[in-house]
Coordinates of C-alpha atoms and ligand atoms in Angstrom, one line a residue:
M23 CA -39.8 34.5 -2.8
T24 CA -40.3 31.8 -4.7
R25 CA -39.8 28.0 -3.4
P26 CA -36.4 27.0 -4.8
T27 CA -36.6 23.9 -6.7
R28 CA -33.1 23.4 -8.7
A29 CA -30.0 23.4 -6.9
I30 CA -26.6 22.1 -9.5
V31 CA -23.5 21.1 -7.4
L32 CA -20.4 22.0 -9.3
G33 CA -17.8 19.0 -9.1
G34 CA -18.3 15.4 -8.0
G35 CA -15.8 15.1 -5.7
W36 CA -16.0 14.5 -1.5
A37 CA -17.4 18.3 -1.0
G38 CA -19.9 18.1 -4.0
M39 CA -21.4 14.3 -2.8
L40 CA -21.9 15.3 0.7
T41 CA -22.9 18.2 -0.6
A42 CA -25.4 17.4 -3.2
H43 CA -26.7 14.6 -1.0
V44 CA -27.6 17.3 1.9
L45 CA -29.5 19.2 -1.0
T46 CA -32.1 16.1 -1.8
R47 CA -33.3 17.0 1.7
H48 CA -33.7 20.0 1.0
M49 CA -34.4 21.1 -3.3
E50 CA -37.1 19.6 -5.3
S51 CA -33.8 18.6 -7.8
V52 CA -30.0 18.3 -8.2
T53 CA -27.8 18.1 -10.5
V54 CA -24.2 17.2 -10.3
V55 CA -22.1 18.7 -13.0
E56 CA -19.0 16.7 -13.3
R57 CA -15.9 16.7 -15.4
D58 CA -14.7 13.3 -15.5
V59 CA -16.7 9.6 -15.4
L60 CA -17.1 9.1 -11.7
P61 CA -15.6 4.8 -11.5
D62 CA -18.1 2.2 -10.5
G63 CA -15.0 0.9 -7.9
P64 CA -12.5 2.3 -5.6
R65 CA -10.5 3.6 -8.9
H66 CA -8.8 7.0 -9.8
R67 CA -9.3 9.1 -12.1
K68 CA -7.7 12.3 -13.6
G69 CA -9.8 15.4 -11.7
Q70 CA -8.6 14.1 -8.2
P71 CA -4.7 14.0 -8.7
Q72 CA -4.6 13.7 -4.5
A73 CA -5.7 10.3 -4.3
R74 CA -2.5 9.1 -5.5
H75 CA -1.5 10.3 -1.7
V76 CA -2.4 9.2 1.7
H77 CA -5.4 10.2 3.1
I78 CA -6.7 9.8 6.5
L79 CA -11.0 10.9 7.9
W80 CA -10.5 12.1 11.5
S81 CA -13.8 10.8 14.0
S82 CA -15.0 13.8 13.8
G83 CA -16.1 13.8 9.7
A84 CA -16.4 10.0 10.2
R85 CA -19.2 11.2 12.4
I86 CA -20.2 13.5 10.5
V87 CA -20.8 11.5 7.5
E88 CA -22.1 8.5 10.0
D89 CA -25.0 10.2 10.6
L90 CA -25.9 11.3 6.7
L91 CA -25.6 8.3 5.0
P92 CA -26.1 5.7 8.3
G93 CA -24.3 2.2 7.8
T94 CA -21.3 4.0 6.0
G95 CA -18.3 3.2 9.0
D96 CA -19.3 -0.8 8.7
R97 CA -18.7 -0.8 4.7
L98 CA -15.6 1.1 4.8
L99 CA -14.3 -1.5 7.5
A100 CA -15.6 -4.3 5.5
A101 CA -14.2 -3.6 2.5
G102 CA -10.6 -2.9 4.4
A103 CA -10.0 0.1 5.8
R104 CA -8.3 0.8 9.4
S105 CA -10.4 2.5 12.5
I106 CA -6.6 3.6 14.4
G107 CA -6.9 4.9 17.7
F108 CA -5.8 8.1 18.5
H109 CA -3.1 8.1 20.1
S110 CA -3.2 4.2 21.3
D111 CA -3.4 2.8 17.7
L112 CA -0.1 5.5 16.1
V113 CA 3.5 5.4 17.1
T114 CA 4.4 9.2 16.1
L115 CA 7.2 11.9 17.0
T116 CA 6.0 15.0 16.6
A117 CA 8.4 18.3 16.9
S118 CA 8.4 17.8 20.5
G119 CA 9.1 13.9 21.2
W120 CA 7.3 11.1 21.0
Q121 CA 4.1 10.5 22.0
Y122 CA 3.2 8.2 24.8
R123 CA 0.1 5.7 23.5
F124 CA -2.7 6.7 25.8
P125 CA -6.3 5.0 25.6
A126 CA -7.7 6.6 22.8
T127 CA -10.4 9.2 22.4
Q128 CA -10.6 10.2 18.5
F129 CA -9.9 8.1 15.5
A130 CA -9.1 8.4 11.8
V131 CA -10.2 6.3 9.5
M132 CA -7.2 4.7 7.1
C133 CA -7.9 3.6 3.7
T134 CA -7.6 4.8 0.1
R135 CA -8.9 7.7 -1.3
P136 CA -11.3 5.9 -3.9
L137 CA -12.0 3.5 -1.4
L138 CA -13.6 6.0 1.4
D139 CA -15.5 8.7 -2.1
W140 CA -16.5 5.5 -3.8
V141 CA -17.6 4.0 -0.3
V142 CA -19.7 7.1 0.2
R143 CA -20.5 8.4 -3.2
E144 CA -22.2 4.9 -4.0
P145 CA -25.4 5.3 -1.4
I146 CA -25.8 8.9 -2.8
L147 CA -25.9 8.1 -6.2
A148 CA -27.8 4.6 -6.4
A149 CA -30.4 7.0 -4.1
G150 CA -32.1 7.9 -7.4
R151 CA -32.1 11.7 -5.8
I152 CA -29.2 13.2 -8.1
E153 CA -28.6 13.9 -11.7
L154 CA -25.1 13.3 -12.9
R155 CA -24.0 14.8 -15.7
E156 CA -20.8 13.3 -15.7
R157 CA -17.5 14.5 -18.5
T158 CA -19.1 17.5 -18.2
E159 CA -17.6 20.5 -17.2
A160 CA -18.5 24.5 -15.9
V161 CA -17.5 26.8 -17.3
E162 CA -19.0 29.9 -16.2
L163 CA -21.6 31.1 -14.0
V164 CA -24.9 32.6 -15.2
G165 CA -26.5 36.1 -14.0
D166 CA -25.3 39.6 -12.7
R167 CA -23.8 40.5 -9.5
T168 CA -26.6 40.2 -7.3
R169 CA -28.1 37.2 -8.6
V170 CA -26.7 33.9 -10.0
T171 CA -29.2 32.1 -12.1
G172 CA -27.4 28.9 -13.4
V173 CA -24.5 27.2 -14.8
R174 CA -23.2 27.1 -18.3
V175 CA -21.9 23.9 -18.8
R176 CA -19.8 22.0 -21.8
E177 CA -19.3 18.1 -22.8
V178 CA -15.0 17.0 -22.7
P179 CA -13.8 17.7 -24.9
G180 CA -15.2 19.6 -27.0
G181 CA -18.9 19.7 -26.7
E182 CA -21.0 22.6 -27.2
P183 CA -22.1 25.5 -24.6
E184 CA -25.3 24.4 -23.1
L185 CA -27.4 27.1 -20.0
L186 CA -28.7 24.7 -17.3
E187 CA -30.9 27.6 -15.1
A188 CA -30.7 26.6 -11.3
D189 CA -32.4 28.6 -8.0
L190 CA -29.0 27.5 -6.1
V191 CA -25.2 26.9 -7.3
V192 CA -22.8 25.3 -5.4
D193 CA -19.1 25.6 -6.0
A194 CA -17.8 22.2 -5.3
T195 CA -14.7 22.2 -7.7
G196 CA -11.7 21.9 -5.2
R197 CA -8.4 23.7 -5.6
A198 CA -8.9 24.0 -9.6
S199 CA -11.5 25.7 -8.7
R200 CA -12.1 29.1 -11.3
L201 CA -14.6 31.1 -9.1
G202 CA -12.4 34.2 -9.4
P203 CA -12.6 34.3 -12.6
W204 CA -16.3 33.3 -12.8
L205 CA -17.2 36.6 -10.2
S206 CA -14.8 39.1 -12.8
A207 CA -17.4 37.9 -15.1
L208 CA -19.8 38.7 -13.2
G209 CA -18.9 42.7 -12.7
L210 CA -18.0 41.7 -9.2
P211 CA -14.2 42.3 -7.8
A212 CA -12.2 39.5 -6.8
V213 CA -13.2 37.9 -3.0
P214 CA -10.4 38.6 -0.7
E215 CA -7.7 35.3 0.4
D216 CA -5.2 34.9 2.2
V217 CA -2.9 32.3 1.7
V218 CA -0.2 30.6 3.8
D219 CA 2.6 28.6 1.5
A220 CA 4.9 26.2 3.9
G221 CA 6.2 24.5 0.1
I222 CA 4.6 21.6 1.1
A223 CA 5.6 18.6 -1.4
Y224 CA 4.6 14.8 -1.2
A225 CA 6.0 11.8 -2.8
T226 CA 4.1 8.6 -2.3
R227 CA 4.4 5.4 -2.9
L228 CA 2.3 2.2 -2.4
Y229 CA 3.8 -1.1 -0.5
Q230 CA 2.9 -4.6 0.4
A231 CA 3.4 -5.0 4.2
P232 CA 4.9 -7.9 5.8
E233 CA 2.3 -10.0 6.8
G234 CA 2.1 -9.4 10.3
A235 CA 1.3 -5.9 9.4
T236 CA -2.3 -6.7 8.0
T237 CA -4.1 -6.3 11.5
G238 CA -2.5 -4.8 14.6
F239 CA 0.1 -2.8 13.6
P240 CA 0.5 0.7 14.7
A241 CA 0.3 3.3 11.8
V242 CA 3.7 5.2 12.4
N243 CA 4.3 9.1 12.0
V244 CA 7.9 10.8 12.5
A245 CA 7.3 14.8 11.9
A246 CA 9.5 17.1 11.7
D247 CA 10.9 19.7 14.1
H248 CA 9.9 23.3 13.1
L249 CA 12.2 24.7 15.8
T250 CA 15.6 23.6 14.2
K251 CA 14.5 25.9 11.6
Q252 CA 15.3 24.0 8.9
P253 CA 13.1 22.9 6.2
G254 CA 10.4 19.5 7.7
R255 CA 10.9 16.7 6.7
F256 CA 8.1 13.7 7.8
G257 CA 7.6 10.5 7.3
V258 CA 4.0 8.2 7.3
V259 CA 3.2 4.6 7.3
Y260 CA -0.1 4.0 7.0
P261 CA -2.3 0.8 6.9
V262 CA -5.1 0.7 3.4
E263 CA -6.7 -1.8 2.3
D264 CA -5.4 -5.3 1.0
G265 CA -2.9 -5.4 3.5
R266 CA -0.7 -1.8 2.2
W267 CA 1.1 0.4 3.2
M268 CA 1.0 3.9 2.0
V269 CA 4.0 5.7 2.7
T270 CA 3.7 9.1 2.1
L271 CA 7.4 11.0 2.6
S272 CA 7.2 15.1 2.8
C273 CA 8.7 18.3 2.8
T274 CA 8.5 22.1 3.9
R275 CA 10.3 24.4 1.3
G276 CA 13.4 24.1 0.9
A277 CA 14.5 20.5 1.3
D278 CA 14.6 18.0 -1.5
L279 CA 11.2 16.0 -2.0
P280 CA 12.2 12.6 -3.9
T281 CA 10.5 12.4 -7.5
R282 CA 12.3 9.7 -8.5
E283 CA 12.3 5.5 -7.1
E284 CA 15.6 5.3 -6.0
D285 CA 15.5 8.3 -3.6
F286 CA 12.8 6.9 -1.8
A287 CA 14.6 5.2 0.5
S288 CA 17.4 7.5 1.2
F289 CA 15.0 10.9 1.7
A290 CA 13.1 8.1 4.8
Q291 CA 16.1 7.9 5.8
R292 CA 17.1 11.0 6.3
L293 CA 14.0 11.6 8.9
R294 CA 14.3 12.7 12.6
H295 CA 14.2 8.9 13.0
P296 CA 14.4 5.5 11.1
I297 CA 11.3 3.6 11.2
V298 CA 9.7 4.9 8.1
S299 CA 13.3 3.5 6.8
D300 CA 13.1 0.3 8.8
L301 CA 9.4 -0.1 8.1
I302 CA 10.2 0.3 3.7
G303 CA 12.9 -2.0 3.7
V304 CA 11.0 -5.3 4.8
A305 CA 7.6 -4.2 2.8
E306 CA 7.7 -4.5 -0.8
P307 CA 6.8 -1.7 -3.0
L308 CA 3.3 -2.3 -5.3
G309 CA 4.0 0.6 -7.7
P310 CA 6.3 4.3 -9.2
V311 CA 6.4 7.3 -6.5
F312 CA 4.1 10.2 -7.2
G313 CA 4.4 13.4 -6.1
S314 CA 1.9 16.8 -5.4
H315 CA 2.8 20.0 -4.8
A316 CA -0.8 21.5 -3.5
G317 CA 0.1 21.6 0.1
A318 CA -0.8 25.3 0.4
N319 CA -3.3 27.1 2.7
R320 CA -5.7 28.7 0.9
R321 CA -8.7 30.8 2.0
L322 CA -11.5 32.3 0.2
Y323 CA -13.6 35.6 2.8
P324 CA -17.3 35.3 0.7
E325 CA -18.6 37.0 3.4
R326 CA -16.0 39.7 3.4
M327 CA -18.2 40.7 0.2
A328 CA -19.3 44.1 0.3
E329 CA -22.0 42.4 -1.9
W330 CA -22.4 38.7 -2.7
P331 CA -24.8 37.2 -5.4
E332 CA -27.8 35.1 -4.1
G333 CA -28.3 31.2 -5.2
L334 CA -24.1 31.1 -4.8
L335 CA -22.5 29.2 -2.2
I336 CA -19.1 27.9 -2.0
T337 CA -17.7 25.1 -0.6
G338 CA -14.8 22.3 0.1
D339 CA -11.2 23.6 -1.0
S340 CA -12.7 26.2 -3.0
L341 CA -13.6 27.8 0.1
A342 CA -10.6 26.8 2.0
A343 CA -7.7 24.3 1.8
F344 CA -5.7 23.2 4.2
N345 CA -2.1 21.9 4.3
P346 CA -2.3 18.0 4.1
I347 CA -0.3 17.4 6.6
Y348 CA -2.8 17.9 9.5
G349 CA -5.9 15.9 7.4
H350 CA -8.1 18.4 7.9
G351 CA -9.7 19.0 4.5
M352 CA -12.5 16.0 4.6
S353 CA -13.8 16.5 8.2
A354 CA -14.0 20.4 6.6
A355 CA -15.9 20.3 3.8
A356 CA -18.3 17.3 6.2
R357 CA -18.6 19.8 8.9
G358 CA -19.5 22.3 5.9
A359 CA -22.6 20.0 4.1
A360 CA -23.8 19.7 7.8
A361 CA -23.7 23.2 8.7
L362 CA -25.3 23.5 5.5
D363 CA -28.1 21.1 6.4
Q364 CA -28.2 23.0 9.8
E365 CA -29.2 26.3 8.0
L366 CA -31.4 24.3 5.8
R367 CA -33.4 22.9 8.3
R368 CA -33.0 25.9 10.0
A369 CA -34.5 29.0 8.1
G370 CA -34.9 27.7 4.0
I371 CA -32.8 29.9 1.8
G372 CA -35.4 33.0 2.5
S373 CA -34.4 36.2 1.2
A374 CA -30.7 36.9 1.5
G375 CA -30.3 33.4 2.4
T376 CA -27.6 32.5 0.6
R377 CA -25.0 34.9 2.0
R378 CA -26.2 33.9 5.4
I379 CA -25.5 29.9 5.1
Q380 CA -22.2 31.1 3.2
R381 CA -21.7 32.6 6.5
A382 CA -21.7 29.5 8.1
L383 CA -20.3 27.5 5.3
S384 CA -17.3 29.9 6.2
E385 CA -17.4 29.4 9.6
V386 CA -16.4 26.2 9.9
V387 CA -13.3 26.4 8.0
D388 CA -12.0 28.9 10.4
D389 CA -10.5 26.1 13.1
P390 CA -8.7 24.6 10.6
W391 CA -7.2 27.7 8.5
I392 CA -5.7 28.8 12.1
M393 CA -4.4 25.8 13.5
A394 CA -2.5 24.8 10.4
G395 CA -1.8 28.5 9.4
L396 CA -0.3 28.7 12.7
K397 CA 1.5 25.5 12.4
D398 CA 2.3 26.6 8.9
I399 CA 4.6 30.1 9.5
A400 CA 6.6 28.5 11.8
Y401 CA 8.9 26.7 9.2
V402 CA 11.8 28.1 8.0
N403 CA 11.3 29.5 4.3
C404 CA 6.9 29.7 4.7
R405 CA 5.8 32.7 3.0
N406 CA 2.7 34.4 4.5
L407 CA 0.6 35.6 2.4
S408 CA -2.0 35.9 5.4
K409 CA -4.1 38.9 6.4
D410 CA -5.2 37.3 9.3
P411 CA -4.4 39.1 12.2
R412 CA -4.1 36.0 14.4
L413 CA -1.1 35.2 12.2
T414 CA 0.2 38.2 12.2
G415 CA -0.1 40.6 14.8
P416 CA 2.0 41.4 17.6
D417 CA 1.6 38.2 19.5
T418 CA 1.7 35.8 16.9
A419 CA 5.2 35.0 18.1
E420 CA 3.2 34.3 22.3
R421 CA 1.2 32.3 20.6
L422 CA 3.7 29.8 18.7
K423 CA 5.6 29.4 22.3
F424 CA 1.9 28.8 23.4
S425 CA 1.4 26.7 21.0
D426 CA 4.5 24.5 21.4
F427 CA 3.8 24.2 25.1
I428 CA 0.6 22.8 24.6
S429 CA 2.4 20.1 22.0
N430 CA 5.3 19.9 24.4
K431 CA 2.4 18.0 27.4
S432 CA -0.2 16.6 25.3
I433 CA 2.4 14.0 24.5
R434 CA 2.7 12.7 28.0
S435 CA 0.1 14.2 29.5
P436 CA -3.1 12.3 29.5
Q437 CA -5.4 14.8 29.6
V438 CA -4.0 17.1 27.9
C439 CA -3.6 14.8 25.3
E440 CA -7.2 14.1 25.2
I441 CA -8.2 17.7 24.7
V442 CA -5.4 18.5 22.4
T443 CA -6.8 15.4 20.2
S444 CA -10.5 16.6 20.1
V445 CA -8.9 20.0 18.9
L446 CA -7.1 18.3 16.2
S447 CA -9.5 16.2 14.9
L448 CA -11.9 19.2 14.5
D449 CA -14.6 17.5 17.0
A450 CA -13.6 20.2 19.8
P451 CA -13.5 23.9 18.6
Q452 CA -10.1 25.8 19.0
T453 CA -11.7 27.6 21.7
A454 CA -11.6 23.9 23.9
M455 CA -7.8 25.1 24.9
G456 CA -8.6 28.1 26.0
S457 CA -10.9 26.4 29.0
T458 CA -9.5 27.3 32.5
R459 CA -9.8 23.7 33.0
F460 CA -7.3 23.1 30.7
L461 CA -5.2 25.8 31.5
S462 CA -5.1 24.7 34.9
L463 CA -4.4 21.0 33.4
L464 CA -1.7 22.5 31.5
M465 CA -0.1 23.7 35.3
K466 CA -0.3 20.4 36.7
D467 CA 3.0 18.5 36.9
T468 CA 0.9 14.9 36.0
S469 CA 3.2 14.3 33.1
H470 CA 5.2 11.4 31.9
P471 CA 8.7 11.5 31.2
D472 CA 10.6 12.1 27.8
L473 CA 10.4 8.6 25.7
A474 CA 13.6 7.5 24.4
E475 CA 12.4 5.8 21.6
P476 CA 9.3 4.3 19.9
P477 CA 6.9 3.2 21.7
F478 CA 6.1 0.1 20.0
R479 CA 3.9 -2.9 22.1
P480 CA 5.9 -6.1 23.0
G481 CA 6.4 -8.2 20.1
E482 CA 5.0 -5.4 17.7
L483 CA 7.7 -5.3 15.8
E484 CA 8.0 -8.8 15.5
L485 CA 5.1 -8.8 13.4
V486 CA 7.3 -6.9 10.7
G487 CA 10.2 -8.8 11.0
L488 CA 12.0 -6.0 13.2
T489 CA 13.7 -6.7 16.4
S490 CA 13.0 -3.8 19.3
P491 CA 15.5 -1.3 19.2
S492 CA 14.7 -0.9 22.9
P493 CA 12.7 -2.3 26.1
A494 CA 9.5 -2.8 24.2
G495 CA 5.8 -1.7 26.2
R496 CA 7.2 2.3 27.5
G497 CA 4.9 4.8 26.6
V498 CA 1.9 2.3 25.8
L499 CA -0.5 3.3 28.1
D500 CA -4.0 1.4 28.0
Ligands
LIG14 C1 -1.7 15.6 -1.2 C2 -2.4 15.5 -0.6 C3 -3.3 15.2 1.0 C4 -4.4 15.0 1.7 N1 -4.2 14.0 2.2 C5 -5.8 14.6 3.4 C6 -6.0 13.7 4.4 O1 -5.0 12.8 5.0 N2 -7.4 14.3 5.4 C7 -8.1 15.2 4.6 O2 -9.2 14.9 5.1 N3 -7.7 16.0 3.7 C8 -6.9 15.9 3.1 N4 -6.5 16.4 2.1 C9 -7.8 17.2 1.3 C10 -8.4 16.7 0.2 O3 -8.0 16.2 -0.8 C11 -9.4 17.7 0.1 O4 -9.9 19.1 1.4 C12 -11.1 17.1 -0.3 O5 -10.5 16.1 -1.5 C13 -11.7 18.3 -0.9 O6 -12.7 18.1 -1.4 P1 -13.5 18.9 -2.4 O7 -15.0 18.2 -3.3 O8 -13.8 20.2 -2.6 O9 -11.9 18.4 -3.7 P2 -12.1 16.9 -4.8 O10 -12.2 16.2 -4.2 O11 -10.7 17.3 -5.3 O12 -13.3 17.3 -6.2 C14 -13.5 18.7 -7.1 C15 -14.0 17.8 -8.3 O13 -14.3 18.6 -8.4 C16 -14.6 18.5 -10.1 N5 -13.9 19.3 -11.4 C17 -13.0 20.3 -10.9 N6 -13.8 21.3 -11.8 C18 -14.2 21.0 -12.5 C19 -15.3 21.7 -13.6 N7 -14.9 23.0 -14.1 N8 -16.8 21.5 -14.0 C20 -16.7 20.3 -13.7 N9 -16.0 20.0 -12.5 C21 -14.9 20.4 -12.3 C22 -12.8 17.4 -10.0 O14 -12.8 16.4 -11.1 C23 -12.8 16.6 -8.5 O15 -13.9 15.8 -8.6 C24 -5.3 16.3 0.8 C25 -5.3 16.8 0.3 C26 -3.9 16.8 -0.8 C27 -3.5 18.0 -1.9

C-alpha cells in the first residue's frame, strides 16, 4: 500500500476546519473545498445560515479545540466571548423546575457563531499547511464502489468541472450534504439512516443588553415541559460579544414560532416564566428576527454498510446532526476530529483503514444522538422515524421515565447534577449515569426543596434595571 499523501476535505465549516487541521499532522497535502468565500473576520456567510442563532460550545468541545489549537480559549475571551459556568452562571427553568445554581463543574463558551468559527479558523489557515479552494463546490465523488479516488469540483457560479485526485476525501459539507446521491452514482446503496424530528424551529434576534449586564449577569434559559403534552416552547437570553444578548425563541412542532418582529415579544410572554420577556423589555433590538427549521436529529450509519469505499470518511453534521437545543453539534464534531487524530496516530490509514476510522467517528456521535433522540420523542407531535431499539423498543417508556427522574434530582442535588452535567456536556459518557455510584446517589435524599422563583443572586436583576420578584439569592449555592 502506498503512503497516503493527499487529503481533500469538502466543506470549510466547523467540522471541515478541525478535520483539515488534524489531517495536516498526517498527510502530505490537505485541500479544503468550500463553496463560500470564508470571511477574514467574524462575519456571516451564506453557507452557514444557522450562524444567526444561539451557539454554545460545551466545555468538552472547548477542551478539544484548546488541545488542537492552544490559546483558543484566551483569544475567544479576549474577543468578548463569555465562559458560563454550569450551573453557577445560569438561571434555568427545566421541565422539572428551577435549577439550583450549584458551583460550576463544566462551562460553555457563549459568543456569536461567526466569532467562534473565525477564532478557530484563523490560526488553522495561517499555519499555511492547507490549500483553501474557496468559491468552489464539490459536485460528485470520483472512483467506484470499492475506492474513492477524488472529487469533481467546480467554481461557483458557472465554472467548468475539474477533477481533484485524492487518497482521502472527507465529507464535511454539513446538513446540506449530497452524500446519498454521490454514493448512489458510485453504485452503492443508500446509507442506513435514522431520523427523530420534533419539528424544532428557531427564531433569533440580537439585542444590546443594558450596560450592567455586560459582565456578571447570568445566562437565562426557560425550557418547555414535555410532560404537559403541549407543543414545547423555549427561550434563552445568552450573552455574546460586544455587550449584546442573543435571544433565541424556539418550539417543537405545533407551536407558532414568531417570524415577525412584532410577534417576538408576545411569544416570549407565553413561555413558562416571563423572565425572557422581561429581559427583552429592558434591551434594545439590533436587527431583524432570523428563523431556522434545521432542528431534526438525523444520523447516518456508514459503519453498517456491507461495502464502504476506501478513501472516504464522513464527519460533522453530514454524519449526524442533532436538535440544536442541546448544543451538541460542534462538540460532537470536535470529538470526531480528536478521534480521527487518535486513529491516525495509532495505525495510520493502512489496509481497510478508512472503515476502521469511520467506525471511530461514528462511535463518538452515539451519545449525543441517543440523548437528543430520547428527549425529543417525549414531545407531542415528534416524528420518530428511527429504528434504534433504544428509541422504539419495549423499554423506551421506562427509559423516558428514568430520564425524567434523573432530571428532577439533578436540579436539586449537587452530586447528581455534577454527573448529569458532565454527561450533558459530553465530557463523560452516558454510561456514567448507569454507574453504581450514580445510582446510589439518586436513591439518597440529599436534595434541596423546590425553588419557587428564578434563582438570581442579590443585586443581579438590578444590574439590568429589573427588581427581584422574590427574596433574592435563594438557590445560589456557590
Ligand atoms: C439553529 C441551530 C443552532 C445550533 N446551535 C448549536 C449550539 O448551540 N451548539 C452546538 O454545538 N451546535 C449547534 N448547532 C449545530 C452546529 O451548527 C453544527 O453542528 C456545526 O455547524 C457542524 O459543523 P459542520 O462543519 O458539519 O457544518 P457547517 O458548519 O454547516 O459547515 C458546512 C460547510 O460546508 C460548505 N458546503 C456545503 N456544501 C458544499 C459543497 N457541495 N461543496 C463545498 N462546500 C460545501 C458550507 O458552505 C459550509 O461552510 C446548531 C445548529 C442549528 C441549525
